[in-house]
Amino acid sequence: MKEKDLRRSLSVLPIGTVMKLTSLTARQIRYYEEQGLVSPERNDGNRRMYSLNDIDVILEIKDYLDEGLNIAKIQEIYKKRKEDNKSNDTKELTDQEARKILSDELLNIGGLNSHDAANNSF
DNA sequence: ATTCTCACA
DNA sequence: TGTGAGTA
């Protein structure tokens, strides 16, 4: 599935489209790039061009932010995910990988809930 | 019209 | 993060 991956990585969307697709402001989208969470290309006139992959990531960032994570935590998640992908570049394992990533993210999210951990009378 | 950088409330 | 200024 390299063809599909390639197309998914083609940066052809201007920030305006990303705004509509993600319901975020240009400010936020640019800020996430500043934090190294997305890496849009800079084609004509120094304008950011996003790929479908970027949209995916930005959408996830939005979800994480929604669940109460801060930029720092999200950066950790993506850093870990990247190293995980490098570990097994020998095959296309997707099920086992997905499980690890999922549990990894859930752990990060859970570890953040220190506020309700105190009054856990149930 | 659209996006970019920078800086300040 | 929002927003306005001055560009490209």
GROMACS .gro file of C-alpha atoms (C1' of nucleotides) in nm:
model
  139
    1MET     CA    1   0.000   0.000   0.000
    2LYS     CA    2   0.274   0.244  -0.080
    3GLU     CA    3   0.074   0.424  -0.344
    4LYS     CA    4  -0.195   0.511  -0.098
    5ASP     CA    5   0.056   0.616   0.164
    6LEU     CA    6   0.226   0.838  -0.087
    7ARG     CA    7  -0.095   1.014  -0.184
    8ARG     CA    8  -0.181   1.048   0.181
    9SER     CA    9   0.150   1.222   0.234
   10LEU     CA   10   0.110   1.465  -0.053
   11SER     CA   11   0.087   1.815   0.084
   12VAL     CA   12  -0.177   1.988  -0.122
   13LEU     CA   13  -0.408   2.151   0.129
   14PRO     CA   14  -0.377   2.520   0.216
   15ILE     CA   15  -0.430   2.615   0.577
   16GLY     CA   16  -0.775   2.748   0.497
   17THR     CA   17  -0.894   2.399   0.404
   18VAL     CA   18  -0.737   2.252   0.714
   19MET     CA   19  -0.923   2.506   0.920
   20LYS     CA   20  -1.257   2.393   0.782
   21LEU     CA   21  -1.170   2.026   0.809
   22THR     CA   22  -1.057   2.053   1.170
   23SER     CA   23  -1.263   2.343   1.302
   24LEU     CA   24  -0.944   2.496   1.438
   25THR     CA   25  -0.806   2.845   1.387
   26ALA     CA   26  -0.501   2.913   1.171
   27ARG     CA   27  -0.327   3.027   1.487
   28GLN     CA   28  -0.372   2.689   1.651
   29ILE     CA   29  -0.275   2.493   1.343
   30ARG     CA   30   0.044   2.695   1.306
   31TYR     CA   31   0.113   2.659   1.676
   32TYR     CA   32   0.098   2.281   1.657
   33GLU     CA   33   0.352   2.295   1.382
   34GLU     CA   34   0.571   2.511   1.602
   35GLN     CA   35   0.548   2.236   1.863
   36GLY     CA   36   0.664   1.984   1.605
   37LEU     CA   37   0.340   1.789   1.594
   38VAL     CA   38   0.286   1.838   1.221
   39SER     CA   39   0.525   1.921   0.939
   40PRO     CA   40   0.353   2.087   0.644
   41GLU     CA   41   0.556   2.165   0.335
   42ARG     CA   42   0.628   2.519   0.232
   43ASN     CA   43   0.559   2.542  -0.137
   44ASP     CA   44   0.477   2.862  -0.322
   45GLY     CA   45   0.525   3.192  -0.149
   46ASN     CA   46   0.619   3.032   0.181
   47ARG     CA   47   0.266   2.902   0.223
   48ARG     CA   48   0.196   2.593   0.431
   49MET     CA   49   0.061   2.295   0.238
   50TYR     CA   50  -0.082   2.012   0.448
   51SER     CA   51  -0.127   1.646   0.359
   52LEU     CA   52  -0.411   1.414   0.453
   53ASN     CA   53  -0.174   1.267   0.708
   54ASP     CA   54  -0.135   1.608   0.863
   55ILE     CA   55  -0.513   1.640   0.880
   56ASP     CA   56  -0.522   1.308   1.057
   57VAL     CA   57  -0.264   1.414   1.311
   58ILE     CA   58  -0.425   1.752   1.371
   59LEU     CA   59  -0.760   1.583   1.424
   60GLU     CA   60  -0.599   1.355   1.680
   61ILE     CA   61  -0.433   1.646   1.853
   62LYS     CA   62  -0.773   1.803   1.879
   63ASP     CA   63  -0.911   1.490   2.043
   64TYR     CA   64  -0.624   1.464   2.287
   65LEU     CA   65  -0.662   1.827   2.381
   66ASP     CA   66  -1.028   1.754   2.430
   67GLU     CA   67  -0.947   1.474   2.669
   68GLY     CA   68  -0.745   1.710   2.881
   69LEU     CA   69  -0.391   1.649   2.759
   70ASN     CA   70  -0.155   1.941   2.711
   71ILE     CA   71   0.085   1.997   2.421
   72ALA     CA   72   0.373   1.848   2.619
   73LYS     CA   73   0.191   1.517   2.674
   74ILE     CA   74   0.087   1.501   2.312
   75GLN     CA   75   0.446   1.557   2.206
   76GLU     CA   76   0.549   1.262   2.420
   77ILE     CA   77   0.287   1.039   2.264
   78TYR     CA   78   0.398   1.121   1.912
   79LYS     CA   79   0.763   1.084   1.999
   80LYS     CA   80   0.699   0.740   2.138
   81ARG     CA   81   0.485   0.643   1.842
   82LYS     CA   82   0.760   0.743   1.604
   83GLU     CA   83   1.021   0.531   1.779
   84ASP     CA   84   0.777   0.244   1.793
   85ASN     CA   85   0.737   0.257   1.419
   86LYS     CA   86   1.111   0.252   1.370
   87SER     CA   87   1.154  -0.052   1.592
   88ASN     CA   88   0.971  -0.290   1.359
   89ASP     CA   89   1.026  -0.161   1.010
   90THR     CA   90   1.092  -0.518   0.902
   91LYS     CA   91   0.726  -0.610   0.863
   92GLU     CA   92   0.387  -0.452   0.831
   93LEU     CA   93   0.252  -0.562   1.168
   94THR     CA   94  -0.056  -0.355   1.226
   95ASP     CA   95  -0.269  -0.536   1.479
   96GLN     CA   96  -0.007  -0.584   1.746
   97GLU     CA   97   0.126  -0.236   1.684
   98ALA     CA   98  -0.215  -0.081   1.708
   99ARG     CA   99  -0.270  -0.250   2.043
  100LYS     CA  100   0.057  -0.124   2.183
  101ILE     CA  101   0.000   0.229   2.063
  102LEU     CA  102  -0.355   0.231   2.189
  103SER     CA  103  -0.268   0.108   2.535
  104ASP     CA  104   0.023   0.346   2.539
  105GLU     CA  105  -0.198   0.642   2.468
  106LEU     CA  106  -0.463   0.530   2.714
  107LEU     CA  107  -0.199   0.504   2.982
  108ASN     CA  108  -0.084   0.854   2.911
  109ILE     CA  109  -0.436   0.986   2.927
  110GLY     CA  110  -0.512   0.795   3.246
  111GLY     CA  111  -0.192   0.902   3.412
  112LEU     CA  112  -0.299   1.258   3.367
  113ASN     CA  113  -0.613   1.224   3.576
  114SER     CA  114  -0.452   1.299   3.909
  115HIS     CA  115  -0.741   1.515   4.019
  116ASP     CA  116  -1.007   1.242   4.049
  117ALA     CA  117  -0.760   0.984   4.175
  118ALA     CA  118  -0.781   1.126   4.526
  119ASN     CA  119  -1.156   1.098   4.581
  120ASN     CA  120  -1.192   0.754   4.433
  121SER     CA  121  -1.437   0.613   4.686
  122PHE     CA  122  -1.583   0.369   4.439
  123DA     C1'  123  -0.916   3.699  -0.145
  124DT     C1'  124  -0.566   3.419   0.132
  125DT     C1'  125  -0.178   3.334   0.406
  126DC     C1'  126   0.257   3.480   0.659
  127DT     C1'  127   0.529   3.677   1.052
  128DC     C1'  128   0.547   3.934   1.456
  129DA     C1'  129   0.402   4.134   1.870
  130DC     C1'  130   0.082   4.280   2.227
  131DA     C1'  131  -0.378   4.295   2.508
  132DT     C1'  132  -0.495   3.177   2.200
  133DG     C1'  133  -0.707   3.596   1.977
  134DT     C1'  134  -0.617   3.966   1.690
  135DG     C1'  135  -0.438   4.349   1.418
  136DA     C1'  136  -0.071   4.535   1.119
  137DG     C1'  137   0.189   4.522   0.691
  138DT     C1'  138   0.328   4.190   0.319
  139DA     C1'  139   0.378   3.871  -0.054
   0.00000   0.00000   0.00000
